[in-house]
mmCIF file of C-alpha atoms in Angstrom:
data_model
loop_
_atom_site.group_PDB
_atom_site.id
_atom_site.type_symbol
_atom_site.label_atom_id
_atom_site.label_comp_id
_atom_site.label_asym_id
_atom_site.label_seq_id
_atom_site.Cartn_x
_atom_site.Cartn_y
_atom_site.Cartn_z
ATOM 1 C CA UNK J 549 0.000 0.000 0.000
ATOM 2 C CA UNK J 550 2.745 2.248 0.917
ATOM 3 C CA UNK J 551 4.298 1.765 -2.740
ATOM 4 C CA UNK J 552 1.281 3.008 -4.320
ATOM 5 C CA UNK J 553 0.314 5.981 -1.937
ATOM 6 C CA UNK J 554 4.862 6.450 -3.473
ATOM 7 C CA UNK J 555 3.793 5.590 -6.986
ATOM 8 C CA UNK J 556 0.331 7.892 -7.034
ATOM 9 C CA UNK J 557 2.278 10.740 -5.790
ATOM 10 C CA UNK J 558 5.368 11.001 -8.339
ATOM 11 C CA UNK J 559 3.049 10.102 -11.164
ATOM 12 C CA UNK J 560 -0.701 10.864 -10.423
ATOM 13 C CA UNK J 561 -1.366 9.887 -13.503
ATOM 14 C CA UNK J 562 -0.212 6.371 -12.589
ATOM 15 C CA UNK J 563 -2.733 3.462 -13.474
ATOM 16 C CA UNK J 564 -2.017 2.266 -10.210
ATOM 17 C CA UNK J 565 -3.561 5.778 -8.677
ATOM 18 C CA UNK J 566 -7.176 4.858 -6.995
ATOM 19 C CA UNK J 567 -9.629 7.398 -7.712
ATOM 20 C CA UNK J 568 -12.568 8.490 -5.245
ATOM 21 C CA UNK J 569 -15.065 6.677 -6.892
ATOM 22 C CA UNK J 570 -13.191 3.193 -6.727
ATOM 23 C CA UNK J 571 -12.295 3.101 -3.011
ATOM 24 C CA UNK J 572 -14.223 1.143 -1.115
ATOM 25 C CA UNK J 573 -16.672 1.863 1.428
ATOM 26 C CA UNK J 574 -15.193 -0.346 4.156
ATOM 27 C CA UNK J 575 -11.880 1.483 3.506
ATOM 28 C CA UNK J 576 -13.244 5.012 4.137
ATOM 29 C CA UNK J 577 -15.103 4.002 6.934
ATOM 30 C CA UNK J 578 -12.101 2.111 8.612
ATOM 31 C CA UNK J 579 -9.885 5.539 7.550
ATOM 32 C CA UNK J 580 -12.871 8.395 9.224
ATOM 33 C CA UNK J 581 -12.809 5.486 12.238
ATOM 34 C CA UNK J 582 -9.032 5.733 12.998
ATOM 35 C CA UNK J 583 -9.240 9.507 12.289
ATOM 36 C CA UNK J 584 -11.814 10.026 15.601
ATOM 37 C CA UNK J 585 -9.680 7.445 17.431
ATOM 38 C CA UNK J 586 -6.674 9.843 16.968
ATOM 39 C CA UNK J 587 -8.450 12.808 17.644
ATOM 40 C CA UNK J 588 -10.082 11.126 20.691
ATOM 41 C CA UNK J 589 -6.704 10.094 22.073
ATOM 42 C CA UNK J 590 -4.772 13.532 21.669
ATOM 43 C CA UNK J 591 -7.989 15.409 23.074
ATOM 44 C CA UNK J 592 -7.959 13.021 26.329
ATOM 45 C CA UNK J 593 -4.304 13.391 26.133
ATOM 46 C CA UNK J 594 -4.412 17.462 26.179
ATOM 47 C CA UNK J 595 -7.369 17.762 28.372
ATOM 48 C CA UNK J 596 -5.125 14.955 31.055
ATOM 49 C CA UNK J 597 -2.418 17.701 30.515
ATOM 50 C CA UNK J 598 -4.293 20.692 31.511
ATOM 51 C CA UNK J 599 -5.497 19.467 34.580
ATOM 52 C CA UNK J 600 -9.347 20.118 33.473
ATOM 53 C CA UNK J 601 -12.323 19.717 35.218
ATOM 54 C CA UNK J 602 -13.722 15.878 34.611
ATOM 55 C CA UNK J 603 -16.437 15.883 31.939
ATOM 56 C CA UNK J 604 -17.986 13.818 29.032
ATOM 57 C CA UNK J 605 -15.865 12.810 25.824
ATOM 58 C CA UNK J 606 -16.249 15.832 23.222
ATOM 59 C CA UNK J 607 -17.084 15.006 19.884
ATOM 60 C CA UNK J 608 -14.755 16.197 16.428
ATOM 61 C CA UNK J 609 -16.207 20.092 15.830
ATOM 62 C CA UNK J 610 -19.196 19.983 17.974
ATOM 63 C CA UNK J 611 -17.563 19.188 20.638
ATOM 64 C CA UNK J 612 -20.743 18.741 23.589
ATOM 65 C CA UNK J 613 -23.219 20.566 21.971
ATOM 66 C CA UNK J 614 -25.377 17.533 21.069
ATOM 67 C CA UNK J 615 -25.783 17.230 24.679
ATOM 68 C CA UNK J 616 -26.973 20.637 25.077
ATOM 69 C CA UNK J 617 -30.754 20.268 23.843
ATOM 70 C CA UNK J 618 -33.207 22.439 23.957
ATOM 71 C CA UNK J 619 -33.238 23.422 27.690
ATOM 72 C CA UNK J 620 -29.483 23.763 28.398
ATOM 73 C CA UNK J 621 -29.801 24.271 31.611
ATOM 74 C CA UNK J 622 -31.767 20.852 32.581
ATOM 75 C CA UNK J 623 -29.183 19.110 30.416
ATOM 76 C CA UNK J 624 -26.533 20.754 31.968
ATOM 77 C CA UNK J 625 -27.737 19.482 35.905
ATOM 78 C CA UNK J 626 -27.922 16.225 34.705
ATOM 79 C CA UNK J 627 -24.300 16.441 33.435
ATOM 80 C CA UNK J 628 -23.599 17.047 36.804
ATOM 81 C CA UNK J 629 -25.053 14.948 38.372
ATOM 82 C CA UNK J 630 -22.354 12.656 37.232
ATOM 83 C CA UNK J 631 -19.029 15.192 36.894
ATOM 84 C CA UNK J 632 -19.875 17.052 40.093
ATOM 85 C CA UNK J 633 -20.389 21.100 40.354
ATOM 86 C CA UNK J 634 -17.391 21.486 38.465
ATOM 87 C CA UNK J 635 -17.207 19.826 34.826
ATOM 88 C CA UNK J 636 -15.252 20.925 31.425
ATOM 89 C CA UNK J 637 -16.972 20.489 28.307
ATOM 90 C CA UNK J 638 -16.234 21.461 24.915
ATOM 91 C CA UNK J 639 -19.053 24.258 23.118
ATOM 92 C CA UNK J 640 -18.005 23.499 19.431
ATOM 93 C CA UNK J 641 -13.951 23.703 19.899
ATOM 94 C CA UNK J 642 -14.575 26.122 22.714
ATOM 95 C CA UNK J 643 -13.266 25.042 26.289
ATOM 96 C CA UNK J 644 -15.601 25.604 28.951
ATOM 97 C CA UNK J 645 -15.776 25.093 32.722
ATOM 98 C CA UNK J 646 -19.238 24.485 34.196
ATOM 99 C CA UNK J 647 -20.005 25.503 37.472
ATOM 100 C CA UNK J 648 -22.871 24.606 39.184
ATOM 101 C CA UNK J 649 -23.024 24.560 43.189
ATOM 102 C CA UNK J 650 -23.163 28.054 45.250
ATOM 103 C CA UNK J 651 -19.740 27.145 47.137
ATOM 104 C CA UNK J 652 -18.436 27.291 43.264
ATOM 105 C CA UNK J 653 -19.734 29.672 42.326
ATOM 106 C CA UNK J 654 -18.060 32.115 45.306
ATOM 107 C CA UNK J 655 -14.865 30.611 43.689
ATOM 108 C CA UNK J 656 -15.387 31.956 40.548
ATOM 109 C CA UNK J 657 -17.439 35.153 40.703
ATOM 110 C CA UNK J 658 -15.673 36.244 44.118
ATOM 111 C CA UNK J 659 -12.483 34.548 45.147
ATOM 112 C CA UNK J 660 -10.798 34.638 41.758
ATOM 113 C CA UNK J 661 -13.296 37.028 40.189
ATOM 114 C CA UNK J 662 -10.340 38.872 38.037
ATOM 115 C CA UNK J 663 -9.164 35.374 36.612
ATOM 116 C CA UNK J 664 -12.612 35.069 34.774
ATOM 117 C CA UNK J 665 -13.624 38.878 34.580
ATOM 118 C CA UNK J 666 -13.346 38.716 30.655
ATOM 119 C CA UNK J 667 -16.770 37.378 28.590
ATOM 120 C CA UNK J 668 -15.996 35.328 25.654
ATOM 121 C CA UNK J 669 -15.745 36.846 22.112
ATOM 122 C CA UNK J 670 -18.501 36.193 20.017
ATOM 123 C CA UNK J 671 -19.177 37.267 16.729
ATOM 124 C CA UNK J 672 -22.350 39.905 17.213
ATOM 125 C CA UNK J 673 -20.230 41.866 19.569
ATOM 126 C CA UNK J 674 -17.695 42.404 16.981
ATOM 127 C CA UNK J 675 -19.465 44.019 14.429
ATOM 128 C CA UNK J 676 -22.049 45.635 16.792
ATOM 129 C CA UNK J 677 -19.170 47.035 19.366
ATOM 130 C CA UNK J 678 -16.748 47.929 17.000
ATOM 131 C CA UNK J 679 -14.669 44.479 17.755
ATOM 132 C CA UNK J 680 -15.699 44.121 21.324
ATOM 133 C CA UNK J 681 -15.014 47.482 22.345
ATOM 134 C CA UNK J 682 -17.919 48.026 24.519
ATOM 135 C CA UNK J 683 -18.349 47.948 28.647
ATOM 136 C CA UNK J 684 -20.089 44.497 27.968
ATOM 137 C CA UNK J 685 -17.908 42.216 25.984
ATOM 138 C CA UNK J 686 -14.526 44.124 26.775
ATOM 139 C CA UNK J 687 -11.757 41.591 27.781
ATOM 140 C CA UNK J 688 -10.683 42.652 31.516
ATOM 141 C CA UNK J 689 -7.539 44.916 31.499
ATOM 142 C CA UNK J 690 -6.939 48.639 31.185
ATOM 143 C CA UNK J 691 -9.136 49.399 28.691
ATOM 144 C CA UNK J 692 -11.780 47.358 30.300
ATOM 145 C CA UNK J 693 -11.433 49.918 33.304
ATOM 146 C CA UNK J 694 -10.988 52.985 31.983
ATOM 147 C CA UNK J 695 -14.483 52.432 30.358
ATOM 148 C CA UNK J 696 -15.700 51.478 33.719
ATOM 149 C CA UNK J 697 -14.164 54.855 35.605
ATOM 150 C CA UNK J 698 -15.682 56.851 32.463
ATOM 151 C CA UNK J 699 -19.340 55.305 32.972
ATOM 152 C CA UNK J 700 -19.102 55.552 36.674
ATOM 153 C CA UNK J 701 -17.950 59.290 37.048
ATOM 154 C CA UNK J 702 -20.198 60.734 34.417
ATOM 155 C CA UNK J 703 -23.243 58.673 34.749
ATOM 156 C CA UNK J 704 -23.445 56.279 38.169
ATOM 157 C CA UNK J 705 -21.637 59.023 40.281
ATOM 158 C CA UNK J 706 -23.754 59.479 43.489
ATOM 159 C CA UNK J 707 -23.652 63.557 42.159
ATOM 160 C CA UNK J 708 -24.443 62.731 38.639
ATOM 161 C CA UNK J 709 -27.888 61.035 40.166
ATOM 162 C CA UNK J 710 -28.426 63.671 42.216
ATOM 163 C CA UNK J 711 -28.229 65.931 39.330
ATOM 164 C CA UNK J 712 -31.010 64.459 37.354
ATOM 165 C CA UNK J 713 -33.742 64.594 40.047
ATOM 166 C CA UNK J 714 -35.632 67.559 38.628
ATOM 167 C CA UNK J 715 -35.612 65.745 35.210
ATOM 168 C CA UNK J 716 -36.833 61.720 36.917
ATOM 169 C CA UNK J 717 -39.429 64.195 38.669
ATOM 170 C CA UNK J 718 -40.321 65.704 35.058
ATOM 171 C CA UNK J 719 -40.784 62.082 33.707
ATOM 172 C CA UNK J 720 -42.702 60.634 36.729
ATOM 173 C CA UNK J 721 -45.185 63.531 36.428
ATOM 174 C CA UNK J 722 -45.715 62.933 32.609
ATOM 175 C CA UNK J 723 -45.973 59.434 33.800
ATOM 176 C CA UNK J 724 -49.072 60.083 35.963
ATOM 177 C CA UNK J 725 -50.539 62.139 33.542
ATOM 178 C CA UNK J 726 -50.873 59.391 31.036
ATOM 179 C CA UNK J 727 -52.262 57.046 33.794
ATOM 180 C CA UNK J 728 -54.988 59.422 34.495
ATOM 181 C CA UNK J 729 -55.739 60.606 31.388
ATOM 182 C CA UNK J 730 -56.221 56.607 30.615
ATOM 183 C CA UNK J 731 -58.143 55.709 33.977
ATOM 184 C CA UNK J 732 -60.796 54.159 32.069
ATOM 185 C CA UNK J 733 -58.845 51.672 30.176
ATOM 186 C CA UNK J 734 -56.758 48.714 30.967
ATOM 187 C CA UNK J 735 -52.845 49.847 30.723
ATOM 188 C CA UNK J 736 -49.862 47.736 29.718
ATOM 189 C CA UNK J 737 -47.755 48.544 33.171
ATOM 190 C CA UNK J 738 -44.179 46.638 31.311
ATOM 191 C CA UNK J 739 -44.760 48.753 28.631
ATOM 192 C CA UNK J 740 -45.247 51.929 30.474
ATOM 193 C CA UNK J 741 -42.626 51.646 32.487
ATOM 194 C CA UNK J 742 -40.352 50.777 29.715
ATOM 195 C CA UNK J 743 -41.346 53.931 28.120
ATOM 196 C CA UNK J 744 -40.489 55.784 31.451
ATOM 197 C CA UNK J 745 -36.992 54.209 31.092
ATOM 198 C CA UNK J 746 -36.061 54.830 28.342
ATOM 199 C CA UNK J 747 -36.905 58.601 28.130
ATOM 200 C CA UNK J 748 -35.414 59.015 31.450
ATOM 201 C CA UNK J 749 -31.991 57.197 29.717
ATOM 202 C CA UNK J 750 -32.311 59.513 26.573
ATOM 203 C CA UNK J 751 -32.128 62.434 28.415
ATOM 204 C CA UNK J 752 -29.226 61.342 31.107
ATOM 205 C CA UNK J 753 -27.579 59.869 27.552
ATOM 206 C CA UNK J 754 -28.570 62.205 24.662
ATOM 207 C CA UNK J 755 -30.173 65.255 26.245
ATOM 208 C CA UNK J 756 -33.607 64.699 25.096
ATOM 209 C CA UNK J 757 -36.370 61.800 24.834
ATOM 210 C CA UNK J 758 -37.283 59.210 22.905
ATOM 211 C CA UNK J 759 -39.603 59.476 19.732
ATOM 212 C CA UNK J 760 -40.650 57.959 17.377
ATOM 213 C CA UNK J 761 -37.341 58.139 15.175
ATOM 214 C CA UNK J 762 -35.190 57.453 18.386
ATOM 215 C CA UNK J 763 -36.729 54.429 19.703
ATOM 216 C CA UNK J 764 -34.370 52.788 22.156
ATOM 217 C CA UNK J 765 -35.763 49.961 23.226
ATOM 218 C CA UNK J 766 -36.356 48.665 20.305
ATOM 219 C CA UNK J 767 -32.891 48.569 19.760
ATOM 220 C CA UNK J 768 -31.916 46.977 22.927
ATOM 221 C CA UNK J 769 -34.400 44.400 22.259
ATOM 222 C CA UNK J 770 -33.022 43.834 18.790
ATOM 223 C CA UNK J 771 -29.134 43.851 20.201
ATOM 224 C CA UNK J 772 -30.326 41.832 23.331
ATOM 225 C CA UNK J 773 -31.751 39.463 20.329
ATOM 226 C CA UNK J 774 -28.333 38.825 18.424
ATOM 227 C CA UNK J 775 -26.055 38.982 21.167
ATOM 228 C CA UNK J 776 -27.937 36.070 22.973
ATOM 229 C CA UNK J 777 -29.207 33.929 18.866
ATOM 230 C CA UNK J 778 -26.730 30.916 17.953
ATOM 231 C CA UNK J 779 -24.112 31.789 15.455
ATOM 232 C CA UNK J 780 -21.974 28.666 14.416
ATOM 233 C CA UNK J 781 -18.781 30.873 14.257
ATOM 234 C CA UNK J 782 -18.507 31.567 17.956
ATOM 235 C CA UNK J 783 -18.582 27.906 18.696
ATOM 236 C CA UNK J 784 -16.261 26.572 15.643
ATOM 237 C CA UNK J 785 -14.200 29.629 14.448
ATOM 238 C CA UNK J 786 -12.943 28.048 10.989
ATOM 239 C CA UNK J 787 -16.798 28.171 9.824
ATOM 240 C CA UNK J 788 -17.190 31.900 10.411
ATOM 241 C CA UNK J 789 -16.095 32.185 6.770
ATOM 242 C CA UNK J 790 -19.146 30.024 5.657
ATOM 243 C CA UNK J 791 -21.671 31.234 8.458
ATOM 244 C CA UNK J 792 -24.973 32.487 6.436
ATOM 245 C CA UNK J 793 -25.336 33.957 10.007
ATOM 246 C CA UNK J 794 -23.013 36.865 9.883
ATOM 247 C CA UNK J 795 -25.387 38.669 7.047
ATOM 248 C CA UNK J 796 -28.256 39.291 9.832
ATOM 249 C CA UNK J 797 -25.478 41.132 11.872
ATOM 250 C CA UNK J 798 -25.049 43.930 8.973
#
């Protein structure tokens, strides 16, 4: 076999050179077969190495998502049921650590909170943050915190609230002039309060309301929406090339 794989390569032209259509099933099967086995044995063998979390076997490119399902969360307790409160699994060819006990999750979010401060990169956030350059999807660093001073001087500042009480006062009032002018007809409270958010946020933001050709919430719904839809390319990279995905982004 050996001399012919020799032969087909210095003279593809060989009659000796097997073409696609001649090799036998068995043959391909037994080749994709040793293929996973390798790939089984150096992930095992790299996961072993990095000290990781026990979990289930990940499969080639999906990694665990088959196991996911539709409620990820119920699939995801009964994974640990059997790996314990902390497991590793693969999302696509994305490492992941699961966490799922309180006592874990102090480790994590509080003990070594600036170990995992960063969120993971996905794809919406860089095209709709100018490559991740928001407050949100920022990794943790310099950057990251200057952001974080900026937002917290010239908008969360105990002054900077203090500042806007005449204008929350302005809002509440138009607020409870739309209740009473409605008083005989049933009200949509989310939706009124929504409203009172968002022109309260407009102002603190923007200096003025929202209308009709400003209309934030519906784009925080619609960002909200694509940050948190499945995109193929943030779980398997190499197919963000080929993801029909990425047009709904632009």
């Amino acid at each position: 076999m050996l001399r012919t794989l020799m032969t087909v390569f210095h003279n593809p032209s060989s009659p000796q050179a097997p073409t696609a259509q001649y090799v036998p099933f068995h043959t391909r099967l037994s080749l994709s077969l040793l293929l996973v086995a390798i790939w089984s044995f150096l992930h095992l063998r790299l996961k072993n190495g990095r000290k990781l979390p026990p979990g289930p076997l990940a499969l080639p490119v999906i990694g665990n998502l088959h196991m996911l399902g539709h409620l990820p969360h119920r699939s995801l307790q009964n994974v640990a049921k059997k790996y314990g409160p902390i497991m590793s699994m693969k999302l696509g060819s994305k490492p992941a650590i699961i966490v799922s006990s309180p006592e874990a999750a102090e480790l994590f979010l509080k003990t070594h909170d600036i170990l995992f401060a960063s969120r993971p990169k996905i794809q919406a956030s860089d095209i709709i943050s100018y490559g991740s350059r928001g407050l949100v999807f920022s990794e943790y660093g310099p950057f990251w915190r200057n952001i974080r001073k900026l937002c917290t001087s010239e908008l969360l500042s105990v002054a900077k609230i203090d500042s806007y009480v005449g204008m929350r006062k302005e809002e509440v009032e138009v607020l409870v002039g739309r209740l009473t002018a409605a008083r005989e007809v049933v009200v949509d409270v989310t939706e009124v309060v929504e409203r009172l958010i968002e022109d309260m946020t407009c102002r603190m933001m923007f200096g003025r309301g929202g209308d009709d050709r400003f209309d934030l919430t519906s784009v925080i719904h619609e960002g909200v929406a694509l940050m948190g839809a499945f995109n193929v390319a943030d779980f398997v990279p190499f197919l963000g090339p080929f993801d029909l995905q990425v047009g709904s982004l632009y």
